[in-house]
């Protein structure tokens, strides 16, 4: 067992944290249900704007954007929501990069490794984690 107790970032409840975002199982399940709802909504309302989606589904814009980055949520060509490839600026319907750039970055190992830092919005400080310090004697 390598878990630790953390407060859920959504509801504040303590839970046994294992990995991934600090969100308790109950909230995780809620988010998953919400995702299915949003996915359905986007499929039925292809031309819905981001505001419409967040209002009708009662979901945070940040959450929707996260699903998009994870390539779980795909917007159709009719959607007014236009995403740009972070590398070349081409229009894309999901994720962060166009197919061409994805292929190119996949070949470029050093570039792919540096992509993980995109979520700079809120990195929860992990106060429980301490670095080992070296003694100089
Ligand atoms: Zn929670
Ligand atoms: Zn691109």
PDB file of N, CA, C and O in Angstrom, residues 1-41:
ATOM      1  N   UNK A   1       0.841  -1.212   0.000  1.00  0.00           N
ATOM      2  CA  UNK A   1       0.000   0.000   0.000  1.00  0.00           C
ATOM      3  C   UNK A   1       0.867   1.250   0.000  1.00  0.00           C
ATOM      4  O   UNK A   1       1.710   1.428   0.847  1.00  0.00           O
ATOM      5  N   UNK A   2       0.595   2.075  -0.970  1.00  0.00           N
ATOM      6  CA  UNK A   2       1.403   3.266  -1.085  1.00  0.00           C
ATOM      7  C   UNK A   2       0.533   4.523  -1.067  1.00  0.00           C
ATOM      8  O   UNK A   2       0.960   5.593  -1.421  1.00  0.00           O
ATOM      9  N   UNK A   3      -0.703   4.352  -0.643  1.00  0.00           N
ATOM     10  CA  UNK A   3      -1.633   5.473  -0.675  1.00  0.00           C
ATOM     11  C   UNK A   3      -1.376   6.467   0.438  1.00  0.00           C
ATOM     12  O   UNK A   3      -0.707   6.166   1.416  1.00  0.00           O
ATOM     13  N   UNK A   4      -1.954   7.660   0.291  1.00  0.00           N
ATOM     14  CA  UNK A   4      -1.863   8.644   1.349  1.00  0.00           C
ATOM     15  C   UNK A   4      -3.209   9.349   1.417  1.00  0.00           C
ATOM     16  O   UNK A   4      -3.982   9.304   0.483  1.00  0.00           O
ATOM     17  N   UNK A   5      -3.482   9.991   2.558  1.00  0.00           N
ATOM     18  CA  UNK A   5      -4.765  10.671   2.717  1.00  0.00           C
ATOM     19  C   UNK A   5      -4.662  12.076   2.149  1.00  0.00           C
ATOM     20  O   UNK A   5      -3.753  12.825   2.480  1.00  0.00           O
ATOM     21  N   UNK A   6      -5.613  12.386   1.293  1.00  0.00           N
ATOM     22  CA  UNK A   6      -5.640  13.722   0.699  1.00  0.00           C
ATOM     23  C   UNK A   6      -7.048  14.275   0.771  1.00  0.00           C
ATOM     24  O   UNK A   6      -8.000  13.528   0.933  1.00  0.00           O
ATOM     25  N   UNK A   7      -7.154  15.595   0.635  1.00  0.00           N
ATOM     26  CA  UNK A   7      -8.470  16.205   0.524  1.00  0.00           C
ATOM     27  C   UNK A   7      -8.860  16.269  -0.943  1.00  0.00           C
ATOM     28  O   UNK A   7      -8.066  16.682  -1.778  1.00  0.00           O
ATOM     29  N   UNK A   8     -10.094  15.873  -1.223  1.00  0.00           N
ATOM     30  CA  UNK A   8     -10.593  15.925  -2.585  1.00  0.00           C
ATOM     31  C   UNK A   8     -10.617  17.378  -3.061  1.00  0.00           C
ATOM     32  O   UNK A   8     -11.062  18.255  -2.337  1.00  0.00           O
ATOM     33  N   UNK A   9     -10.143  17.611  -4.262  1.00  0.00           N
ATOM     34  CA  UNK A   9     -10.084  18.972  -4.776  1.00  0.00           C
ATOM     35  C   UNK A   9     -11.481  19.504  -5.106  1.00  0.00           C
ATOM     36  O   UNK A   9     -11.685  20.700  -5.205  1.00  0.00           O
ATOM     37  N   UNK A  10     -12.418  18.596  -5.299  1.00  0.00           N
ATOM     38  CA  UNK A  10     -13.784  19.011  -5.660  1.00  0.00           C
ATOM     39  C   UNK A  10     -14.645  19.253  -4.429  1.00  0.00           C
ATOM     40  O   UNK A  10     -15.257  20.281  -4.286  1.00  0.00           O
ATOM     41  N   UNK A  11     -14.720  18.258  -3.535  1.00  0.00           N
ATOM     42  CA  UNK A  11     -15.657  18.356  -2.420  1.00  0.00           C
ATOM     43  C   UNK A  11     -14.952  18.542  -1.087  1.00  0.00           C
ATOM     44  O   UNK A  11     -15.599  18.783  -0.073  1.00  0.00           O
ATOM     45  N   UNK A  12     -13.631  18.409  -1.054  1.00  0.00           N
ATOM     46  CA  UNK A  12     -12.892  18.651   0.181  1.00  0.00           C
ATOM     47  C   UNK A  12     -12.849  17.479   1.144  1.00  0.00           C
ATOM     48  O   UNK A  12     -12.227  17.561   2.190  1.00  0.00           O
ATOM     49  N   UNK A  13     -13.522  16.398   0.782  1.00  0.00           N
ATOM     50  CA  UNK A  13     -13.539  15.225   1.649  1.00  0.00           C
ATOM     51  C   UNK A  13     -12.181  14.531   1.653  1.00  0.00           C
ATOM     52  O   UNK A  13     -11.480  14.530   0.657  1.00  0.00           O
ATOM     53  N   UNK A  14     -11.846  13.910   2.789  1.00  0.00           N
ATOM     54  CA  UNK A  14     -10.604  13.143   2.844  1.00  0.00           C
ATOM     55  C   UNK A  14     -10.815  11.797   2.172  1.00  0.00           C
ATOM     56  O   UNK A  14     -11.870  11.187   2.318  1.00  0.00           O
ATOM     57  N   UNK A  15      -9.814  11.375   1.455  1.00  0.00           N
ATOM     58  CA  UNK A  15      -9.920  10.056   0.833  1.00  0.00           C
ATOM     59  C   UNK A  15      -8.523   9.473   0.677  1.00  0.00           C
ATOM     60  O   UNK A  15      -7.527  10.169   0.806  1.00  0.00           O
ATOM     61  N   UNK A  16      -8.488   8.196   0.404  1.00  0.00           N
ATOM     62  CA  UNK A  16      -7.219   7.493   0.267  1.00  0.00           C
ATOM     63  C   UNK A  16      -6.670   7.701  -1.136  1.00  0.00           C
ATOM     64  O   UNK A  16      -7.107   7.072  -2.091  1.00  0.00           O
ATOM     65  N   UNK A  17      -5.731   8.596  -1.251  1.00  0.00           N
ATOM     66  CA  UNK A  17      -5.210   8.982  -2.551  1.00  0.00           C
ATOM     67  C   UNK A  17      -4.215   7.955  -3.089  1.00  0.00           C
ATOM     68  O   UNK A  17      -3.330   7.520  -2.370  1.00  0.00           O
ATOM     69  N   UNK A  18      -4.408   7.575  -4.337  1.00  0.00           N
ATOM     70  CA  UNK A  18      -3.486   6.635  -4.950  1.00  0.00           C
ATOM     71  C   UNK A  18      -2.674   7.276  -6.074  1.00  0.00           C
ATOM     72  O   UNK A  18      -1.469   7.275  -6.055  1.00  0.00           O
ATOM     73  N   UNK A  19      -3.379   7.799  -7.074  1.00  0.00           N
ATOM     74  CA  UNK A  19      -2.662   8.396  -8.210  1.00  0.00           C
ATOM     75  C   UNK A  19      -3.601   9.300  -8.990  1.00  0.00           C
ATOM     76  O   UNK A  19      -4.794   9.334  -8.724  1.00  0.00           O
ATOM     77  N   UNK A  20      -3.046  10.010  -9.944  1.00  0.00           N
ATOM     78  CA  UNK A  20      -3.855  10.893 -10.781  1.00  0.00           C
ATOM     79  C   UNK A  20      -4.251  12.153 -10.041  1.00  0.00           C
ATOM     80  O   UNK A  20      -3.662  12.485  -9.021  1.00  0.00           O
ATOM     81  N   UNK A  21      -5.263  12.860 -10.552  1.00  0.00           N
ATOM     82  CA  UNK A  21      -5.685  14.103  -9.890  1.00  0.00           C
ATOM     83  C   UNK A  21      -6.273  13.810  -8.516  1.00  0.00           C
ATOM     84  O   UNK A  21      -6.888  12.760  -8.316  1.00  0.00           O
ATOM     85  N   UNK A  22      -6.075  14.721  -7.548  1.00  0.00           N
ATOM     86  CA  UNK A  22      -6.568  14.492  -6.183  1.00  0.00           C
ATOM     87  C   UNK A  22      -8.080  14.677  -6.091  1.00  0.00           C
ATOM     88  O   UNK A  22      -8.575  15.669  -5.576  1.00  0.00           O
ATOM     89  N   UNK A  23      -8.804  13.701  -6.587  1.00  0.00           N
ATOM     90  CA  UNK A  23     -10.265  13.761  -6.588  1.00  0.00           C
ATOM     91  C   UNK A  23     -10.792  12.438  -6.042  1.00  0.00           C
ATOM     92  O   UNK A  23     -10.342  11.371  -6.453  1.00  0.00           O
ATOM     93  N   UNK A  24     -11.722  12.510  -5.106  1.00  0.00           N
ATOM     94  CA  UNK A  24     -12.210  11.301  -4.442  1.00  0.00           C
ATOM     95  C   UNK A  24     -13.039  10.445  -5.413  1.00  0.00           C
ATOM     96  O   UNK A  24     -13.535  10.951  -6.417  1.00  0.00           O
ATOM     97  N   UNK A  25     -13.185   9.158  -5.111  1.00  0.00           N
ATOM     98  CA  UNK A  25     -13.902   8.252  -6.030  1.00  0.00           C
ATOM     99  C   UNK A  25     -15.312   8.731  -6.354  1.00  0.00           C
ATOM    100  O   UNK A  25     -15.766   8.600  -7.491  1.00  0.00           O
ATOM    101  N   UNK A  26     -16.013   9.289  -5.364  1.00  0.00           N
ATOM    102  CA  UNK A  26     -17.384   9.750  -5.598  1.00  0.00           C
ATOM    103  C   UNK A  26     -17.412  10.879  -6.626  1.00  0.00           C
ATOM    104  O   UNK A  26     -18.246  10.897  -7.535  1.00  0.00           O
ATOM    105  N   UNK A  27     -16.496  11.820  -6.474  1.00  0.00           N
ATOM    106  CA  UNK A  27     -16.448  12.952  -7.404  1.00  0.00           C
ATOM    107  C   UNK A  27     -15.986  12.492  -8.777  1.00  0.00           C
ATOM    108  O   UNK A  27     -16.440  12.974  -9.805  1.00  0.00           O
ATOM    109  N   UNK A  28     -15.060  11.549  -8.784  1.00  0.00           N
ATOM    110  CA  UNK A  28     -14.572  10.991 -10.031  1.00  0.00           C
ATOM    111  C   UNK A  28     -15.732  10.406 -10.838  1.00  0.00           C
ATOM    112  O   UNK A  28     -15.842  10.590 -12.042  1.00  0.00           O
ATOM    113  N   UNK A  29     -16.585   9.691 -10.122  1.00  0.00           N
ATOM    114  CA  UNK A  29     -17.738   9.072 -10.760  1.00  0.00           C
ATOM    115  C   UNK A  29     -18.687  10.133 -11.296  1.00  0.00           C
ATOM    116  O   UNK A  29     -19.227  10.005 -12.385  1.00  0.00           O
ATOM    117  N   UNK A  30     -18.854  11.183 -10.516  1.00  0.00           N
ATOM    118  CA  UNK A  30     -19.729  12.288 -10.932  1.00  0.00           C
ATOM    119  C   UNK A  30     -19.189  12.935 -12.199  1.00  0.00           C
ATOM    120  O   UNK A  30     -19.939  13.250 -13.123  1.00  0.00           O
ATOM    121  N   UNK A  31     -17.880  13.141 -12.231  1.00  0.00           N
ATOM    122  CA  UNK A  31     -17.255  13.763 -13.401  1.00  0.00           C
ATOM    123  C   UNK A  31     -17.439  12.871 -14.621  1.00  0.00           C
ATOM    124  O   UNK A  31     -17.714  13.333 -15.717  1.00  0.00           O
ATOM    125  N   UNK A  32     -17.307  11.571 -14.394  1.00  0.00           N
ATOM    126  CA  UNK A  32     -17.444  10.618 -15.496  1.00  0.00           C
ATOM    127  C   UNK A  32     -18.868  10.664 -16.062  1.00  0.00           C
ATOM    128  O   UNK A  32     -19.070  10.650 -17.273  1.00  0.00           O
ATOM    129  N   UNK A  33     -19.850  10.735 -15.158  1.00  0.00           N
ATOM    130  CA  UNK A  33     -21.252  10.842 -15.607  1.00  0.00           C
ATOM    131  C   UNK A  33     -21.445  12.126 -16.393  1.00  0.00           C
ATOM    132  O   UNK A  33     -22.132  12.157 -17.408  1.00  0.00           O
ATOM    133  N   UNK A  34     -20.845  13.193 -15.885  1.00  0.00           N
ATOM    134  CA  UNK A  34     -20.968  14.490 -16.536  1.00  0.00           C
ATOM    135  C   UNK A  34     -20.348  14.434 -17.925  1.00  0.00           C
ATOM    136  O   UNK A  34     -20.876  14.991 -18.876  1.00  0.00           O
ATOM    137  N   UNK A  35     -19.254  13.723 -18.015  1.00  0.00           N
ATOM    138  CA  UNK A  35     -18.593  13.611 -19.311  1.00  0.00           C
ATOM    139  C   UNK A  35     -19.515  12.951 -20.338  1.00  0.00           C
ATOM    140  O   UNK A  35     -19.643  13.411 -21.465  1.00  0.00           O
ATOM    141  N   UNK A  36     -20.160  11.865 -19.921  1.00  0.00           N
ATOM    142  CA  UNK A  36     -21.081  11.173 -20.833  1.00  0.00           C
ATOM    143  C   UNK A  36     -22.198  12.115 -21.271  1.00  0.00           C
ATOM    144  O   UNK A  36     -22.603  12.116 -22.427  1.00  0.00           O
ATOM    145  N   UNK A  37     -22.675  12.916 -20.304  1.00  0.00           N
ATOM    146  CA  UNK A  37     -23.745  13.865 -20.596  1.00  0.00           C
ATOM    147  C   UNK A  37     -23.284  14.902 -21.626  1.00  0.00           C
ATOM    148  O   UNK A  37     -23.982  15.195 -22.597  1.00  0.00           O
ATOM    149  N   UNK A  38     -22.092  15.438 -21.406  1.00  0.00           N
ATOM    150  CA  UNK A  38     -21.563  16.467 -22.303  1.00  0.00           C
ATOM    151  C   UNK A  38     -21.298  15.879 -23.685  1.00  0.00           C
ATOM    152  O   UNK A  38     -21.575  16.499 -24.710  1.00  0.00           O
ATOM    153  N   UNK A  39     -20.788  14.662 -23.705  1.00  0.00           N
ATOM    154  CA  UNK A  39     -20.492  14.005 -24.970  1.00  0.00           C
ATOM    155  C   UNK A  39     -21.777  13.844 -25.801  1.00  0.00           C
ATOM    156  O   UNK A  39     -21.800  14.121 -26.993  1.00  0.00           O
ATOM    157  N   UNK A  40     -22.829  13.380 -25.118  1.00  0.00           N
ATOM    158  CA  UNK A  40     -24.134  13.241 -25.764  1.00  0.00           C
ATOM    159  C   UNK A  40     -24.610  14.588 -26.289  1.00  0.00           C
ATOM    160  O   UNK A  40     -25.079  14.704 -27.412  1.00  0.00           O
ATOM    161  N   UNK A  41     -24.480  15.589 -25.416  1.00  0.00           N
ATOM    162  CA  UNK A  41     -24.963  16.925 -25.753  1.00  0.00           C
ATOM    163  C   UNK A  41     -24.253  17.454 -26.995  1.00  0.00           C
ATOM    164  O   UNK A  41     -24.882  17.976 -27.906  1.00  0.00           O
TER     165      UNK A  41
END
